């Protein structure tokens, strides 16, 4: 009951000083809104990266030639990745699909239209590994790869740039100087920063290696998909064993390839995204500190102004803790009300503020965090003024004019 | 200390130091007050009346001497223990009312009970306001009440906890004489209903109406006067409009 009376008294003294209360709360509102907006932005960025990584296929492993820890390609001590390596990897248990991949950045033409995009030489399994769908026509087949067929499957963006609204299926495009018949168009995945999976041309790896890049070209990478996430690490270890054997590496030699599995990438993206979010949140947190100091300042003024009231309360039997609690409740009301409004403002800000392709993503945990921090600030910055109030001598407080 | 004695102070001394000079506000004061008594403390300004009242009211502590209140030695207490005594045993009425401005009459009267965590606060506060004749002013804030009404609210707040003693330091000092008389009538009625009351005043008329008068001068009790048992002229009561 005393609790409710205390809250009532706090609200009434705030109402009597509306402008002051609002100005004090403004510090909290801005601080909390900034924290929410920044956390939301960081979180949005993280979600975006994670979404991108996971949209590029489930349970994937990518094997790159040469290891960044040694400088192998230059001195020729490393074996490049070969088609034989890709075939050997397919025999590893739990490997669902494998595709050798060669890539090049080359011009593509049709009629008078022209675009430069990523040319990917791969196996038909490539679209299964990376979860691409074909919207019209069909993916080229293993027979096309055996026959070194001049066929191409193009991304929706590439189709748009070359053909506009016309149907690309059956038409012949020119990649570099070689002509390919378009047999399929992919379903859009959406662009992600510098990487655009919608603007690419998929060719049978045999044709790409023979006609575009020269017969003996090494693979740029080998992509594979594992049947289940639980087997990712096991398959990765098996790949390492198989490749070390095939590349004649002996005990003590460094790997001359590098294997990245999707879980590790996701974990890293998560960590980087988390650190980014924390950084943004901490920067915004400084403004919360300023808000807290504002509360402390106003509470000190309030305690001084209400010295007489404190004296009266003590005279009728309020204990130290009663006074302490009263002023802590008051500062908490200010900080929590400010925090609540700040959360509202932050959610609105996070909704409207877009940073490149990232947009804010507010989570309940952030709201909870922001409100807890607000309450903590109310207690922390309200404690000193409240303790001063509680320590007042009743006679001196009553005599205060 | 027998059954009849409610309060006993012995050799109570209080000294104030202002710069280099020592002011002896209370100089070894001895006083015994019985249950049900109505005592007046008189004396010129600066004679130590308020100092004595503040110590009796446990708002302040003496430098030396002892103070027994209802069998408890309160001169040894400090801080929250004194707060508890003020809350349960003492009702203090001030010259300038000392009500909380933004609370209604009822809430002001409730407050000591809330600090005592009483759950029947509202009922008791209403009853106390009825006792002082303000049953119809419960939701008024102090600034919507006249001086006399404010002092009645303050008296209701003092008596709502059913204290051992009610202390009033010049309760009529800020009121005009007619309203002051009404307030004194109220104290008389409370006294007749069993309350022990100490009133500081420099109005001899007021003192004469109390059973006993103690005169202070320079921090010492210089005289004690027993007045004839008080007889309330009922006409005064009749003709007085509500303050
Ligand atoms: N807080 C104080 N500081 C210094 N001197 C004080 C203080 N309070 C009272 N005194 C002194 O003590 C003496 C008694 O004061 P007080 O009890 O207020 O007298 P009264 O109420 O009878 O007018 C006076 O000389 C006064 O100046
Ligand atoms: Mg005085």
XYZ file of C-alpha atoms and ligand atoms in Angstrom:
672
model
C 0.000 0.000 0.000
C 2.861 2.302 0.848
C 4.324 1.208 -2.467
C 1.318 2.444 -4.422
C 1.156 5.654 -2.439
C 4.828 6.178 -3.205
C 4.248 5.697 -6.918
C 1.251 8.015 -6.781
C 3.309 10.670 -5.031
C 6.136 10.281 -7.541
C 3.750 10.618 -10.486
C 2.094 13.651 -8.931
C 5.364 15.437 -8.323
C 6.323 14.636 -11.918
C 2.999 16.017 -13.159
C 3.609 19.165 -11.144
C 6.896 19.540 -13.014
C 5.946 18.204 -16.418
C 8.545 20.008 -18.476
C 11.333 19.001 -16.145
C 10.198 15.380 -16.137
C 9.978 15.292 -19.912
C 13.387 16.878 -20.383
C 14.898 14.406 -17.947
C 13.194 11.516 -19.678
C 14.332 12.791 -23.051
C 17.882 11.755 -22.208
C 16.669 8.230 -21.501
C 14.382 8.221 -24.526
C 17.202 9.149 -26.874
C 19.639 6.764 -25.239
C 17.321 3.771 -25.267
C 16.076 4.545 -28.778
C 19.681 4.710 -30.001
C 20.546 1.420 -28.310
C 17.469 -0.320 -29.718
C 18.037 1.079 -33.204
C 21.722 0.128 -33.208
C 21.121 -3.360 -31.818
C 18.364 -3.823 -34.379
C 20.621 -2.653 -37.177
C 23.471 -4.913 -36.117
C 21.086 -7.784 -35.734
C 19.564 -7.067 -39.135
C 23.008 -7.125 -40.712
C 23.807 -10.406 -39.011
C 20.512 -11.942 -40.068
C 21.168 -10.798 -43.606
C 24.587 -12.443 -43.752
C 23.359 -15.639 -42.131
C 20.384 -15.730 -44.472
C 22.672 -15.330 -47.422
C 25.051 -18.052 -46.284
C 22.256 -20.499 -45.618
C 20.423 -19.659 -48.822
C 23.470 -20.742 -50.757
C 22.707 -24.350 -49.847
C 22.437 -26.589 -46.811
C 25.297 -28.567 -45.273
C 27.762 -27.559 -47.920
C 31.515 -27.903 -47.928
C 33.773 -25.994 -50.292
C 37.325 -27.080 -51.013
C 39.722 -24.454 -52.335
C 43.118 -25.114 -53.862
C 46.181 -24.000 -51.892
C 46.319 -23.115 -48.287
C 46.618 -19.512 -47.349
C 49.164 -20.412 -44.653
C 51.755 -21.401 -47.198
C 52.427 -19.708 -50.506
C 52.178 -22.772 -52.656
C 50.943 -21.807 -56.069
C 53.806 -19.474 -56.735
C 56.586 -21.945 -56.020
C 54.637 -24.819 -57.518
C 54.902 -27.043 -54.485
C 51.126 -27.494 -54.291
C 48.974 -29.713 -56.404
C 45.986 -27.920 -57.879
C 42.523 -29.401 -57.376
C 41.705 -31.766 -60.195
C 38.698 -33.578 -61.568
C 40.235 -36.739 -60.106
C 40.081 -35.114 -56.662
C 36.388 -34.356 -57.219
C 35.685 -37.958 -58.258
C 37.538 -39.308 -55.244
C 35.529 -37.123 -52.913
C 32.254 -38.407 -54.334
C 33.183 -41.855 -52.945
C 33.321 -40.578 -49.363
C 30.330 -41.794 -47.317
C 27.610 -39.227 -46.514
C 28.565 -37.066 -49.494
C 25.380 -36.433 -51.435
C 26.484 -34.307 -54.361
C 29.825 -33.089 -55.657
C 30.486 -30.524 -58.327
C 33.836 -29.366 -59.694
C 33.742 -25.610 -60.277
C 35.710 -23.389 -62.614
C 34.863 -19.712 -62.756
C 35.749 -16.728 -64.893
C 34.547 -13.170 -65.261
C 33.649 -12.735 -68.921
C 31.412 -10.773 -71.266
C 28.141 -12.291 -72.461
C 26.309 -11.033 -75.569
C 22.986 -11.540 -77.275
C 21.849 -9.440 -80.173
C 22.941 -5.921 -79.362
C 22.832 -6.541 -75.585
C 25.859 -7.117 -73.453
C 26.691 -7.854 -69.831
C 29.726 -9.038 -67.933
C 29.132 -11.659 -65.330
C 30.425 -14.660 -63.520
C 30.774 -17.708 -65.767
C 30.531 -20.926 -63.769
C 31.590 -24.235 -65.193
C 29.990 -26.940 -63.040
C 28.208 -30.264 -62.888
C 24.377 -30.464 -62.938
C 24.542 -31.173 -59.172
C 25.732 -27.598 -58.644
C 22.184 -26.271 -58.492
C 21.201 -28.970 -55.994
C 24.154 -28.197 -53.734
C 23.442 -24.476 -53.765
C 19.697 -24.757 -53.787
C 19.031 -23.046 -57.119
C 15.752 -23.741 -58.890
C 15.090 -23.543 -62.598
C 12.115 -21.381 -63.545
C 11.962 -22.225 -67.260
C 13.675 -24.834 -69.402
C 15.877 -27.299 -67.475
C 19.345 -27.692 -66.002
C 21.865 -29.238 -68.387
C 22.586 -32.931 -67.754
C 25.505 -35.288 -67.160
C 25.205 -36.234 -70.848
C 25.764 -32.595 -71.764
C 28.910 -32.691 -69.636
C 30.110 -35.923 -71.318
C 29.352 -34.497 -74.758
C 30.988 -31.145 -74.001
C 27.720 -29.629 -75.154
C 27.506 -25.901 -75.832
C 24.547 -25.260 -73.562
C 24.022 -22.695 -70.822
C 21.688 -22.060 -67.887
C 21.497 -18.384 -67.043
C 20.508 -16.394 -63.995
C 17.287 -14.349 -64.066
C 19.192 -11.060 -63.909
C 21.374 -12.104 -66.844
C 18.245 -13.097 -68.780
C 16.691 -9.733 -68.033
C 19.762 -7.814 -69.161
C 20.235 -9.761 -72.398
C 16.700 -10.577 -73.424
C 14.474 -8.080 -71.642
C 10.989 -9.493 -71.727
C 11.747 -12.066 -74.464
C 12.010 -15.783 -73.721
C 15.727 -16.743 -73.692
C 15.132 -20.499 -74.028
C 16.533 -21.872 -77.267
C 18.403 -18.692 -78.168
C 22.127 -18.583 -78.646
C 24.327 -16.333 -76.511
C 27.995 -15.594 -76.965
C 30.277 -15.996 -73.958
C 33.623 -14.405 -74.726
C 33.800 -15.713 -78.338
C 32.044 -19.049 -77.883
C 28.380 -19.614 -78.670
C 26.042 -21.396 -76.228
C 22.389 -22.343 -76.487
C 20.312 -21.246 -73.480
C 18.460 -24.272 -72.087
C 17.310 -22.937 -68.716
C 16.738 -19.845 -66.555
C 17.189 -19.885 -62.761
C 14.730 -18.645 -60.143
C 15.930 -15.394 -58.505
C 17.593 -15.617 -55.076
C 18.161 -11.941 -54.465
C 21.362 -9.970 -54.611
C 23.708 -9.891 -51.611
C 26.175 -7.052 -51.588
C 28.894 -7.597 -54.140
C 27.821 -11.108 -54.922
C 24.890 -11.570 -57.279
C 23.785 -15.197 -57.726
C 21.124 -13.996 -60.135
C 23.613 -12.672 -62.659
C 25.646 -15.669 -63.725
C 25.935 -18.201 -66.499
C 26.220 -21.908 -65.689
C 27.976 -24.107 -68.269
C 28.930 -27.789 -68.248
C 32.374 -27.834 -66.578
C 33.786 -29.850 -69.468
C 32.747 -27.273 -72.030
C 33.914 -24.374 -69.854
C 37.325 -25.983 -69.322
C 37.734 -27.001 -72.974
C 36.376 -24.021 -74.859
C 36.737 -21.083 -72.493
C 39.586 -21.694 -70.082
C 41.933 -24.197 -71.697
C 42.015 -27.970 -71.103
C 44.498 -28.127 -68.252
C 43.021 -25.488 -66.077
C 42.843 -26.302 -62.390
C 39.507 -26.233 -60.550
C 38.656 -23.051 -58.684
C 36.897 -25.078 -56.086
C 35.051 -28.294 -55.437
C 31.586 -27.890 -53.936
C 29.816 -30.699 -52.151
C 26.772 -31.322 -50.074
C 26.634 -33.643 -47.070
C 23.517 -35.639 -46.280
C 23.178 -34.328 -42.739
C 24.615 -31.443 -40.705
C 25.845 -33.912 -38.084
C 28.180 -35.447 -40.671
C 29.766 -32.178 -41.800
C 32.867 -32.434 -39.629
C 33.319 -36.147 -40.327
C 33.092 -35.611 -44.092
C 35.437 -32.634 -43.858
C 38.029 -34.826 -42.122
C 37.553 -37.543 -44.723
C 38.056 -35.027 -47.557
C 41.255 -33.895 -45.913
C 42.527 -37.486 -45.650
C 41.614 -38.293 -49.261
C 43.195 -35.129 -50.648
C 46.392 -35.461 -48.591
C 46.776 -38.963 -49.939
C 46.057 -37.932 -53.506
C 48.431 -34.952 -53.257
C 51.135 -37.203 -51.782
C 51.518 -35.121 -48.647
C 53.461 -36.780 -45.888
C 53.273 -36.358 -42.157
C 54.372 -32.821 -41.233
C 53.422 -31.291 -44.574
C 50.824 -28.568 -44.497
C 47.614 -29.129 -46.453
C 47.891 -27.653 -49.936
C 44.151 -27.038 -50.037
C 41.662 -25.388 -47.772
C 38.330 -26.823 -46.710
C 35.573 -24.579 -45.451
C 32.350 -26.029 -44.155
C 29.178 -24.066 -43.946
C 28.750 -24.463 -40.202
C 32.106 -22.792 -39.622
C 31.151 -19.988 -41.961
C 27.831 -19.569 -40.179
C 29.562 -19.566 -36.815
C 32.040 -16.987 -37.969
C 29.321 -14.817 -39.510
C 27.432 -15.119 -36.258
C 30.475 -14.074 -34.262
C 31.308 -11.172 -36.501
C 27.667 -10.087 -36.574
C 27.484 -10.375 -32.776
C 30.623 -8.296 -32.305
C 29.308 -5.711 -34.739
C 26.003 -5.530 -32.883
C 27.768 -5.234 -29.550
C 29.951 -2.446 -30.878
C 27.004 -0.468 -32.227
C 25.067 -1.061 -29.008
C 27.962 0.077 -26.820
C 28.409 3.273 -28.784
C 24.704 3.984 -28.339
C 25.022 2.958 -24.686
C 27.156 6.023 -24.036
C 24.114 8.184 -24.651
C 22.291 6.109 -22.032
C 25.018 7.033 -19.587
C 24.386 10.678 -20.346
C 20.677 10.071 -19.756
C 21.516 8.496 -16.420
C 23.592 11.474 -15.357
C 20.633 13.690 -16.261
C 18.457 11.644 -13.932
C 20.979 11.923 -11.132
C 21.157 15.662 -11.615
C 17.400 16.119 -11.476
C 17.053 13.785 -8.505
C 19.620 15.830 -6.574
C 17.592 18.961 -7.324
C 14.402 17.177 -6.310
C 15.865 16.007 -3.018
C 17.013 19.522 -2.187
C 13.668 21.032 -3.131
C 11.803 18.492 -1.084
C 13.992 18.586 2.003
C 11.047 19.810 4.037
C 8.827 17.008 2.791
C 11.521 14.538 3.782
C 11.627 16.132 7.228
C 7.852 15.780 7.601
C 7.963 12.146 6.552
C 10.730 11.401 9.017
C 8.857 13.230 11.767
C 5.868 10.933 11.345
C 8.003 7.822 11.366
C 9.524 7.183 7.934
C 12.686 5.129 8.296
C 15.833 5.587 6.216
C 14.826 2.771 3.917
C 11.363 4.298 3.392
C 12.899 7.536 2.120
C 15.567 5.686 0.144
C 12.906 3.529 -1.497
C 10.708 6.524 -2.286
C 13.401 8.361 -4.208
C 14.666 5.207 -5.899
C 11.129 4.503 -7.072
C 10.910 8.037 -8.404
C 14.135 7.806 -10.358
C 13.131 4.379 -11.627
C 9.775 5.700 -12.801
C 11.559 8.409 -14.761
C 14.089 6.010 -16.249
C 11.540 3.283 -16.987
C 9.010 5.641 -18.546
C 11.845 7.148 -20.585
C 13.008 3.636 -21.424
C 9.538 2.581 -22.557
C 9.183 5.605 -24.790
C 12.727 5.038 -26.017
C 11.861 1.465 -26.958
C 8.912 2.781 -28.960
C 11.060 5.391 -30.679
C 13.809 2.818 -31.258
C 11.419 0.361 -32.883
C 10.125 3.090 -35.178
C 13.678 4.190 -35.979
C 14.809 0.617 -36.639
C 11.877 0.219 -38.984
C 12.694 3.272 -41.059
C 16.476 3.410 -40.910
C 17.926 1.248 -43.646
C 21.631 0.877 -44.119
C 22.391 -0.355 -47.642
C 20.607 -3.680 -47.863
C 20.416 -4.108 -44.069
C 17.313 -3.130 -42.251
C 16.774 -3.124 -38.503
C 15.493 -6.241 -36.850
C 14.123 -5.772 -33.316
C 13.880 -8.793 -31.050
C 11.971 -9.125 -27.750
C 15.249 -9.801 -25.971
C 16.493 -6.332 -26.997
C 13.401 -4.688 -25.581
C 13.858 -6.658 -22.390
C 17.536 -5.724 -22.267
C 16.812 -2.040 -22.880
C 14.171 -1.937 -20.165
C 16.399 -3.768 -17.687
C 19.203 -1.334 -18.419
C 16.788 1.570 -17.941
C 15.705 0.239 -14.569
C 19.325 -0.375 -13.610
C 20.223 3.181 -14.607
C 17.335 4.486 -12.513
C 18.632 2.594 -9.504
C 22.295 3.320 -10.110
C 21.984 7.045 -10.748
C 19.106 7.477 -8.328
C 20.904 5.789 -5.470
C 23.227 8.596 -4.486
C 20.513 11.306 -4.361
C 18.160 8.903 -2.563
C 20.816 8.093 0.009
C 21.371 11.773 0.599
C 17.663 12.186 1.183
C 17.542 9.216 3.536
C 20.479 10.491 5.561
C 18.891 13.886 6.284
C 18.461 14.813 9.918
C 14.728 15.260 10.622
C 15.086 18.481 12.636
C 17.343 20.137 10.071
C 15.128 18.980 7.220
C 12.045 20.417 8.939
C 13.779 23.736 9.471
C 14.766 23.941 5.768
C 13.109 26.795 3.902
C 8.599 4.792 37.307
C 5.086 3.882 38.348
C 2.022 3.065 36.333
C 0.733 6.597 36.283
C 3.931 8.144 34.950
C 4.098 8.080 31.191
C 7.188 10.107 30.630
C 10.155 11.046 32.764
C 13.161 13.151 31.883
C 16.116 13.588 34.189
C 18.906 16.113 33.899
C 18.210 16.649 30.236
C 20.818 18.965 28.724
C 21.146 20.302 25.206
C 23.848 22.658 24.054
C 24.180 24.498 20.756
C 27.490 25.884 19.626
C 27.336 28.912 17.358
C 30.859 29.983 16.453
C 32.716 30.328 19.724
C 29.710 30.752 21.983
C 27.892 27.915 23.682
C 24.135 28.242 24.042
C 22.669 26.080 26.768
C 19.229 25.487 25.276
C 18.272 22.991 28.000
C 20.010 23.069 31.337
C 19.473 19.886 33.377
C 15.707 19.758 33.000
C 13.686 17.292 35.110
C 10.065 16.601 34.357
C 7.536 13.830 34.994
C 4.300 13.606 33.045
C 1.442 11.285 33.959
C -0.961 9.463 31.749
C -3.978 11.510 30.762
C -2.378 14.796 31.692
C -2.685 17.995 29.683
C 0.437 20.050 30.246
C 1.293 23.534 29.046
C 4.884 24.621 28.542
C 5.292 28.383 28.556
C 8.181 30.769 28.500
C 9.661 33.620 26.538
C 11.003 33.152 23.054
C 14.345 31.364 23.070
C 13.768 29.770 26.450
C 14.159 26.248 25.059
C 10.525 25.184 24.585
C 10.958 23.879 21.042
C 14.243 22.237 21.921
C 12.518 20.370 24.729
C 9.559 19.401 22.543
C 11.808 18.115 19.766
C 13.633 15.906 22.216
C 10.369 14.710 23.791
C 9.142 14.032 20.238
C 12.284 12.016 19.451
C 13.051 14.338 16.550
C 16.242 15.349 18.293
C 18.448 13.868 20.990
C 19.828 15.419 24.156
C 23.525 15.786 24.902
C 23.061 14.232 28.309
C 20.356 13.114 30.696
C 17.828 10.367 30.338
C 14.415 10.139 28.767
C 12.038 7.331 29.668
C 8.919 7.046 27.531
C 6.306 4.447 28.497
C 8.931 2.394 30.285
C 11.476 2.550 27.473
C 14.767 4.432 27.683
C 14.662 6.305 24.395
C 17.715 8.465 25.091
C 19.846 5.490 24.066
C 18.134 5.073 20.697
C 19.130 6.458 17.327
C 18.153 6.564 13.669
C 15.472 4.099 12.630
C 14.734 3.126 16.241
C 13.742 6.726 16.928
C 11.755 6.721 13.702
C 9.802 3.731 15.006
C 9.111 5.540 18.334
C 7.959 8.650 16.460
C 5.727 6.511 14.326
C 4.064 4.444 17.074
C 4.275 6.431 20.289
C 4.251 10.095 19.359
C 1.890 12.429 17.552
C 3.528 15.744 16.718
C 1.583 18.891 15.819
C 3.612 21.778 14.409
C 3.015 25.491 14.381
C 3.105 25.569 10.578
C 1.043 22.380 10.095
C 3.663 20.557 8.015
C 1.232 18.726 5.764
C 2.405 17.247 2.478
C 1.150 19.631 -0.212
C 0.188 17.248 -2.994
C -1.663 14.747 -0.840
C -5.311 14.911 0.149
C -6.313 15.313 3.796
C -7.070 11.603 3.939
C -3.709 10.630 2.424
C -1.864 12.918 4.810
C -3.572 11.296 7.771
C -2.972 7.803 6.367
C 0.749 8.271 5.936
C 1.978 7.375 9.454
C -0.102 4.186 9.273
C 1.385 3.308 5.900
C 4.867 3.651 7.353
C 3.698 1.236 10.053
C 2.432 -1.107 7.280
C -1.106 -1.010 8.690
C -3.703 -2.438 6.353
C -6.641 -0.638 7.931
C -5.048 2.755 7.237
C -7.930 4.191 5.243
C -10.601 3.317 7.813
C -8.567 4.654 10.718
C -7.679 7.829 8.805
C -11.344 8.479 8.054
C -12.222 7.957 11.702
C -9.490 10.391 12.778
C -10.740 13.015 10.325
C -14.244 12.545 11.696
C -12.910 13.053 15.225
C -11.440 16.428 14.266
C -14.666 17.371 12.426
C -13.384 17.114 8.845
C -15.296 14.070 7.627
C -16.463 16.099 4.633
C -13.007 17.343 3.621
C -11.187 14.045 3.111
C -10.286 14.656 -0.522
C -9.237 18.272 -0.189
C -5.587 19.098 -0.564
C -3.979 21.342 2.080
C -4.049 24.406 -0.167
C -7.820 24.008 -0.501
C -8.250 24.192 3.277
C -8.208 27.085 5.734
C -5.470 27.389 8.371
C -7.700 25.968 11.087
C -8.735 23.068 8.887
C -5.105 22.327 8.042
C -4.237 22.212 11.717
C -7.164 19.832 12.273
C -5.796 17.552 9.551
C -2.404 17.710 11.267
C -4.036 16.810 14.593
C -5.870 13.918 12.934
C -2.511 12.737 11.591
C -1.017 12.987 15.081
C -3.749 10.974 16.758
C -4.425 8.390 14.033
C -1.739 6.010 15.329
C -3.215 6.177 18.835
C 0.068 7.499 20.256
C 1.126 7.506 23.887
C 1.459 11.271 23.763
C 0.508 14.178 21.536
C 3.022 17.026 21.372
C 1.960 20.387 19.983
C 4.533 23.170 19.550
C 2.600 26.456 19.415
C -0.245 24.853 17.453
C -2.236 28.086 17.360
C 0.714 30.346 16.586
C -0.236 30.739 12.942
C -3.997 30.981 13.500
C -6.192 33.929 14.432
C -7.513 33.874 17.988
C -11.006 32.544 17.313
C -9.741 29.633 15.217
C -6.985 29.079 17.772
C -9.575 28.674 20.482
C -11.388 26.039 18.423
C -8.156 24.124 18.044
C -7.587 24.282 21.789
C -11.120 23.027 22.364
C -10.252 20.111 20.142
C -7.176 19.345 22.257
C -9.356 19.503 25.364
C -11.802 17.050 23.922
C -9.011 14.703 22.969
C -7.588 15.008 26.480
C -10.957 14.262 28.017
C -11.153 11.211 25.749
C -7.908 9.988 27.359
C -5.009 11.434 25.332
C -1.928 12.759 27.071
C -1.103 16.145 25.596
C 1.714 18.655 25.893
C 1.149 22.087 24.388
C 3.779 24.785 24.003
C 2.259 28.230 24.106
C 2.980 31.718 25.256
C -0.694 32.471 25.580
C -1.497 32.474 29.327
C -5.152 32.040 28.574
C -4.311 28.753 26.919
C -2.046 27.703 29.767
C -4.726 28.439 32.300
C -6.990 25.899 30.652
C -4.438 23.147 31.061
C -4.208 21.107 34.245
C -0.571 22.016 34.793
C 1.772 24.664 33.469
C 5.559 24.456 33.357
C 7.424 27.704 32.840
C 10.812 27.680 31.141
C 13.442 30.386 31.142
C 16.949 30.095 29.705
C 16.655 26.352 29.468
C 15.523 25.814 33.048
C 12.151 25.116 34.596
C 11.558 28.159 36.758
C 7.979 27.523 37.901
C 5.267 24.898 37.922
C 1.629 25.942 38.296
C -1.330 23.661 39.046
C -4.473 25.144 37.546
C -7.999 24.426 38.674
C -9.560 21.518 36.839
C -10.522 22.809 33.497
C -14.153 23.669 32.939
C -15.057 24.194 29.364
C -17.498 27.089 28.838
C -19.956 25.308 26.639
C -21.128 28.606 25.145
C -17.771 29.099 23.409
C -18.198 25.798 21.694
C -21.737 26.579 20.628
C -21.075 29.981 19.098
C -17.961 29.031 17.200
C -18.364 28.303 13.555
C -16.225 25.544 12.104
C -12.737 26.885 11.706
N 19.628 24.629 15.533
C 20.044 25.537 16.442
N 21.300 25.997 16.368
C 21.750 26.870 17.263
N 21.028 27.340 18.269
C 19.764 26.932 18.399
C 19.208 25.992 17.493
N 17.934 25.745 17.858
C 17.720 26.515 18.974
N 18.817 27.217 19.294
C 18.953 28.109 20.424
O 18.513 27.450 21.598
C 17.738 28.290 22.365
C 16.346 27.726 22.580
O 15.645 27.746 21.350
P 14.170 27.203 21.194
O 14.087 25.872 21.847
O 13.810 27.256 19.775
O 13.336 28.268 22.003
P 11.768 28.562 21.993
O 11.096 27.496 21.225
O 11.417 28.566 23.440
O 11.617 29.885 21.391
C 17.709 29.636 21.680
O 18.731 30.440 22.253
C 18.061 29.323 20.277
O 18.750 30.379 19.691
Mg 9.837 27.556 19.509
